[in-house]
GROMACS .gro file of C-alpha atoms in nm:
model
  270
    1MET     CA    1   0.002  -0.001  -0.002
    2SER     CA    2   0.112   0.356  -0.058
    3PRO     CA    3   0.074   0.655   0.175
    4LEU     CA    4  -0.244   0.847   0.148
    5HIS     CA    5  -0.211   1.218   0.036
    6THR     CA    6  -0.557   1.375   0.061
    7ARG     CA    7  -0.691   1.658   0.270
    8LEU     CA    8  -1.047   1.556   0.337
    9SER     CA    9  -1.146   1.212   0.453
   10PRO     CA   10  -1.221   0.944   0.191
   11ASP     CA   11  -1.584   0.910   0.292
   12VAL     CA   12  -1.629   1.286   0.247
   13TYR     CA   13  -1.480   1.273  -0.099
   14LEU     CA   14  -1.699   0.971  -0.188
   15ASP     CA   15  -2.018   1.146  -0.050
   16HIS     CA   16  -1.934   1.455  -0.257
   17LEU     CA   17  -1.863   1.255  -0.571
   18VAL     CA   18  -2.205   1.077  -0.545
   19ARG     CA   19  -2.387   1.404  -0.467
   20GLU     CA   20  -2.223   1.607  -0.746
   21SER     CA   21  -2.265   1.330  -0.999
   22ALA     CA   22  -2.640   1.313  -0.918
   23LEU     CA   23  -2.684   1.692  -0.938
   24PHE     CA   24  -2.505   1.686  -1.275
   25ARG     CA   25  -2.746   1.424  -1.397
   26THR     CA   26  -3.054   1.603  -1.261
   27VAL     CA   27  -2.968   1.927  -1.429
   28LEU     CA   28  -2.878   1.770  -1.763
   29ALA     CA   29  -3.194   1.552  -1.771
   30GLU     CA   30  -3.396   1.876  -1.793
   31CYS     CA   31  -3.153   2.074  -2.012
   32GLU     CA   32  -3.178   2.134  -2.385
   33PRO     CA   33  -2.917   1.887  -2.541
   34ALA     CA   34  -2.798   2.163  -2.779
   35ALA     CA   35  -2.748   2.424  -2.502
   36ARG     CA   36  -2.390   2.558  -2.512
   37VAL     CA   37  -2.156   2.514  -2.225
   38PRO     CA   38  -1.998   2.856  -2.156
   39ALA     CA   39  -1.665   2.737  -2.017
   40CYS     CA   40  -1.625   2.478  -2.302
   41PRO     CA   41  -1.765   2.667  -2.610
   42ASP     CA   42  -1.701   2.374  -2.839
   43TRP     CA   43  -1.936   2.158  -2.629
   44ASP     CA   44  -2.313   2.146  -2.603
   45ALA     CA   45  -2.496   1.982  -2.308
   46ALA     CA   46  -2.495   1.638  -2.486
   47ASP     CA   47  -2.114   1.661  -2.526
   48LEU     CA   48  -2.076   1.753  -2.162
   49LEU     CA   49  -2.289   1.459  -2.058
   50TRP     CA   50  -2.092   1.221  -2.275
   51HIS     CA   51  -1.760   1.368  -2.148
   52LEU     CA   52  -1.830   1.305  -1.775
   53ALA     CA   53  -1.986   0.970  -1.863
   54THR     CA   54  -1.669   0.847  -2.033
   55VAL     CA   55  -1.445   0.996  -1.769
   56GLN     CA   56  -1.633   0.804  -1.494
   57ARG     CA   57  -1.627   0.493  -1.708
   58TRP     CA   58  -1.253   0.520  -1.757
   59TRP     CA   59  -1.163   0.565  -1.391
   60ALA     CA   60  -1.406   0.286  -1.289
   61GLU     CA   61  -1.217   0.055  -1.529
   62VAL     CA   62  -0.874   0.179  -1.404
   63LEU     CA   63  -0.969   0.093  -1.048
   64SER     CA   64  -1.128  -0.235  -1.139
   65VAL     CA   65  -0.792  -0.366  -1.272
   66ARG     CA   66  -0.560  -0.180  -1.033
   67PRO     CA   67  -0.269  -0.143  -1.015
   68ALA     CA   68  -0.230  -0.213  -1.395
   69ARG     CA   69  -0.338   0.042  -1.656
   70PRO     CA   70  -0.615  -0.095  -1.874
   71GLU     CA   71  -0.614  -0.062  -2.247
   72GLU     CA   72  -0.802   0.252  -2.357
   73VAL     CA   73  -1.100   0.165  -2.566
   74GLU     CA   74  -1.327   0.446  -2.678
   75PRO     CA   75  -1.704   0.337  -2.629
   76GLU     CA   76  -1.947   0.406  -2.906
   77ARG     CA   77  -2.150   0.721  -2.838
   78PRO     CA   78  -2.519   0.669  -2.840
   79ALA     CA   79  -2.715   0.898  -3.078
   80ALA     CA   80  -3.018   0.955  -2.861
   81TYR     CA   81  -2.990   1.178  -2.549
   82ASP     CA   82  -3.193   0.938  -2.337
   83ASP     CA   83  -2.935   0.665  -2.419
   84LEU     CA   84  -2.661   0.909  -2.317
   85LEU     CA   85  -2.820   0.949  -1.984
   86ALA     CA   86  -2.861   0.576  -1.946
   87ALA     CA   87  -2.489   0.520  -2.020
   88TYR     CA   88  -2.397   0.794  -1.772
   89ASP     CA   89  -2.619   0.625  -1.502
   90GLY     CA   90  -2.445   0.294  -1.536
   91TRP     CA   91  -2.086   0.424  -1.556
   92SER     CA   92  -2.137   0.669  -1.280
   93ARG     CA   93  -2.279   0.394  -1.053
   94ASP     CA   94  -1.987   0.166  -1.146
   95LEU     CA   95  -1.737   0.437  -1.027
   96ALA     CA   96  -1.916   0.495  -0.703
   97GLU     CA   97  -1.929   0.126  -0.638
   98VAL     CA   98  -1.565   0.047  -0.708
   99LEU     CA   99  -1.457   0.342  -0.495
  100ALA     CA  100  -1.673   0.242  -0.205
  101GLY     CA  101  -1.510  -0.099  -0.201
  102ALA     CA  102  -1.148   0.016  -0.246
  103ASP     CA  103  -0.888   0.104   0.006
  104PRO     CA  104  -0.788   0.463  -0.068
  105ARG     CA  105  -0.420   0.361   0.007
  106ASP     CA  106  -0.424   0.089  -0.257
  107GLU     CA  107  -0.198   0.137  -0.558
  108ALA     CA  108  -0.379   0.242  -0.874
  109TRP     CA  109  -0.247   0.378  -1.203
  110ASN     CA  110  -0.305   0.741  -1.278
  111TRP     CA  111  -0.116   1.032  -1.448
  112SER     CA  112   0.006   1.196  -1.130
  113ASP     CA  113   0.294   1.095  -0.909
  114ASP     CA  114   0.053   0.990  -0.630
  115HIS     CA  115  -0.045   0.643  -0.753
  116THR     CA  116  -0.328   0.569  -0.509
  117VAL     CA  117  -0.697   0.511  -0.515
  118GLY     CA  118  -0.721   0.818  -0.289
  119PHE     CA  119  -0.576   1.039  -0.565
  120VAL     CA  120  -0.849   0.918  -0.809
  121LEU     CA  121  -1.118   0.951  -0.546
  122ARG     CA  122  -1.028   1.318  -0.477
  123ARG     CA  123  -0.972   1.408  -0.844
  124GLN     CA  124  -1.311   1.259  -0.944
  125ALA     CA  125  -1.501   1.442  -0.670
  126HIS     CA  126  -1.369   1.771  -0.803
  127GLU     CA  127  -1.421   1.655  -1.168
  128ALA     CA  128  -1.788   1.604  -1.093
  129LEU     CA  129  -1.818   1.936  -0.911
  130VAL     CA  130  -1.667   2.141  -1.194
  131HIS     CA  131  -1.882   1.968  -1.454
  132ARG     CA  132  -2.201   2.002  -1.238
  133VAL     CA  133  -2.132   2.380  -1.252
  134ASP     CA  134  -2.083   2.355  -1.627
  135ALA     CA  135  -2.426   2.178  -1.654
  136GLU     CA  136  -2.588   2.456  -1.436
  137GLN     CA  137  -2.423   2.725  -1.648
  138ALA     CA  138  -2.551   2.556  -1.973
  139ALA     CA  139  -2.902   2.538  -1.822
  140GLY     CA  140  -2.891   2.901  -1.695
  141LEU     CA  141  -2.904   2.791  -1.322
  142PRO     CA  142  -2.712   2.933  -1.022
  143SER     CA  143  -2.461   2.714  -0.851
  144GLU     CA  144  -2.416   2.653  -0.480
  145ILE     CA  145  -2.088   2.495  -0.367
  146ASP     CA  146  -1.982   2.345  -0.034
  147PRO     CA  147  -1.706   2.566   0.108
  148ARG     CA  148  -1.499   2.280   0.244
  149LEU     CA  149  -1.499   2.104  -0.089
  150ALA     CA  150  -1.434   2.441  -0.276
  151SER     CA  151  -1.143   2.516  -0.048
  152ASP     CA  152  -0.991   2.172  -0.114
  153GLY     CA  153  -1.064   2.241  -0.480
  154VAL     CA  154  -0.862   2.558  -0.468
  155HIS     CA  155  -0.571   2.358  -0.318
  156GLU     CA  156  -0.611   2.074  -0.580
  157CYS     CA  157  -0.627   2.318  -0.874
  158LEU     CA  158  -0.316   2.503  -0.760
  159ASP     CA  159  -0.121   2.193  -0.649
  160VAL     CA  160  -0.225   1.932  -0.906
  161MET     CA  161  -0.372   2.095  -1.216
  162TYR     CA  162  -0.144   2.382  -1.236
  163GLY     CA  163   0.148   2.299  -0.999
  164GLY     CA  164   0.176   1.921  -1.048
  165MET     CA  165   0.484   1.774  -1.218
  166PRO     CA  166   0.518   1.450  -1.405
  167PRO     CA  167   0.785   1.208  -1.291
  168TRP     CA  168   0.999   1.266  -1.598
  169GLY     CA  169   1.031   1.646  -1.521
  170SER     CA  170   1.242   1.853  -1.294
  171TRP     CA  171   1.164   2.175  -1.117
  172GLU     CA  172   1.407   2.460  -1.008
  173PRO     CA  173   1.267   2.697  -0.754
  174GLY     CA  174   1.297   3.069  -0.835
  175GLU     CA  175   1.190   3.411  -0.720
  176GLY     CA  176   0.835   3.520  -0.646
  177LEU     CA  177   0.590   3.420  -0.370
  178VAL     CA  178   0.204   3.418  -0.385
  179ARG     CA  179  -0.033   3.355  -0.110
  180VAL     CA  180  -0.395   3.255  -0.168
  181ASP     CA  181  -0.620   3.321   0.124
  182VAL     CA  182  -0.964   3.146   0.140
  183THR     CA  183  -1.154   3.395   0.345
  184ASP     CA  184  -1.450   3.177   0.458
  185THR     CA  185  -1.254   2.867   0.555
  186GLY     CA  186  -0.939   3.033   0.691
  187GLU     CA  187  -0.704   2.838   0.483
  188GLU     CA  188  -0.406   2.988   0.303
  189PHE     CA  189  -0.184   2.833   0.027
  190TRP     CA  190   0.162   2.954  -0.065
  191LEU     CA  191   0.305   2.928  -0.416
  192ARG     CA  192   0.662   2.968  -0.533
  193PHE     CA  193   0.751   3.038  -0.899
  194GLY     CA  194   1.011   2.820  -1.062
  195THR     CA  195   1.106   2.663  -1.393
  196PHE     CA  196   1.008   2.323  -1.528
  197SER     CA  197   1.216   2.118  -1.767
  198GLY     CA  198   1.199   1.768  -1.910
  199THR     CA  199   1.112   1.550  -2.210
  200SER     CA  200   0.785   1.352  -2.222
  201PRO     CA  201   0.865   0.987  -2.297
  202GLU     CA  202   0.517   0.949  -2.471
  203SER     CA  203   0.516   1.250  -2.703
  204GLY     CA  204   0.895   1.318  -2.713
  205THR     CA  205   0.816   1.683  -2.649
  206THR     CA  206   1.093   1.875  -2.471
  207TYR     CA  207   1.021   2.156  -2.221
  208ALA     CA  208   1.310   2.383  -2.119
  209ASP     CA  209   1.296   2.639  -1.838
  210GLU     CA  210   0.918   2.689  -1.856
  211GLU     CA  211   0.784   2.900  -1.579
  212ASP     CA  212   0.521   2.752  -1.346
  213PHE     CA  213   0.467   2.745  -0.968
  214HIS     CA  214   0.447   2.482  -0.700
  215VAL     CA  215   0.242   2.494  -0.379
  216VAL     CA  216   0.504   2.513  -0.085
  217ASP     CA  217   0.502   2.538   0.281
  218ALA     CA  218   0.488   2.888   0.434
  219PRO     CA  219   0.843   3.032   0.443
  220ALA     CA  220   1.015   2.936   0.769
  221ASP     CA  221   1.200   3.277   0.768
  222GLY     CA  222   0.879   3.476   0.790
  223ALA     CA  223   0.914   3.622   0.438
  224GLU     CA  224   0.613   3.807   0.308
  225PRO     CA  225   0.438   3.719  -0.010
  226ASP     CA  226   0.488   3.932  -0.318
  227VAL     CA  227   0.119   3.894  -0.403
  228VAL     CA  228  -0.192   3.803  -0.198
  229VAL     CA  229  -0.502   3.676  -0.364
  230ASP     CA  230  -0.814   3.636  -0.141
  231GLY     CA  231  -1.174   3.553  -0.163
  232PRO     CA  232  -1.434   3.293  -0.058
  233ALA     CA  233  -1.377   2.931  -0.147
  234ALA     CA  234  -1.640   2.893  -0.413
  235ALA     CA  235  -1.541   3.210  -0.584
  236LEU     CA  236  -1.174   3.124  -0.594
  237ASP     CA  237  -1.237   2.753  -0.704
  238LEU     CA  238  -1.457   2.864  -1.002
  239TRP     CA  239  -1.223   3.146  -1.093
  240LEU     CA  240  -0.921   2.907  -1.103
  241TRP     CA  241  -1.115   2.672  -1.317
  242ASN     CA  242  -1.224   2.959  -1.546
  243ARG     CA  243  -1.586   2.896  -1.443
  244GLY     CA  244  -1.635   3.220  -1.267
  245GLY     CA  245  -1.536   3.583  -1.273
  246ASP     CA  246  -1.322   3.777  -1.025
  247ALA     CA  247  -1.582   4.012  -0.873
  248ASP     CA  248  -1.548   3.858  -0.525
  249ILE     CA  249  -1.170   3.816  -0.547
  250ALA     CA  250  -0.921   4.079  -0.425
  251VAL     CA  251  -0.553   4.109  -0.512
  252ALA     CA  252  -0.277   4.305  -0.371
  253GLY     CA  253   0.106   4.328  -0.420
  254ASP     CA  254   0.352   4.341  -0.695
  255ARG     CA  255   0.193   4.394  -1.034
  256GLY     CA  256   0.461   4.196  -1.232
  257VAL     CA  257   0.430   3.891  -1.004
  258LEU     CA  258   0.058   3.909  -1.024
  259GLU     CA  259   0.079   3.901  -1.400
  260ARG     CA  260   0.299   3.601  -1.396
  261PHE     CA  261   0.047   3.425  -1.173
  262THR     CA  262  -0.258   3.512  -1.384
  263ALA     CA  263  -0.077   3.412  -1.697
  264ILE     CA  264  -0.048   3.056  -1.562
  265VAL     CA  265  -0.402   3.017  -1.417
  266ALA     CA  266  -0.553   3.169  -1.729
  267SER     CA  267  -0.467   2.838  -1.914
  268PRO     CA  268  -0.797   2.656  -1.992
  269ILE     CA  269  -0.854   2.324  -1.822
  270ASP     CA  270  -1.156   2.106  -1.911
   0.00000   0.00000   0.00000
């Protein structure tokens, strides 16, 4: 077994995954299939439904054969919207069931450097949350987000989606500190800029001294951040995922460092 690197308890992540997946389904069952998805303009509601269906199918399969990686086989997409919903129902149920029966510390293939079931559990709880918001935006509905899950989502987005590093890469810390303060949960996350280098063994693409950041511990020497970004958990989470604006977010500090930070988090993620 591998050590467990998650911030909420496994049962909390599983409860959120089941709830967010059900809310996603409820919204899309009543949504016009051709409705556009604002954060993913190439998608309509049917595309969004098929996307999360196949994502949950894939990770259910990964966990079912853990720790090996299964062969990726693209399922045939149903033409009828009701059949898309039925496919989603089955694959979403499969994912919840295999996660409920798995030890979060078990080894399981995934694309990160944390090869545990717990990583997949956390990642899929947030995947379902973000796409539930996509569904509500497509349907023209407001979104309510649990602050604890959203605060964890801020950390996951910064640490994994933007600050993660593949095992074949290397990172050199540099100058520039940002602190993200979550005002309604009291959490704070420190980021340090640095440069990433490496060559992907799959694509052969080489990256040389590309700027990014990593989540780091608060400086032991009491150094002050160059930039502070603060706001409530839900607003920060949606902003980082490019699903919300910055009306409820405040920034202060060095303009150049802020521009470096926003250039990184402006990169779209689906």
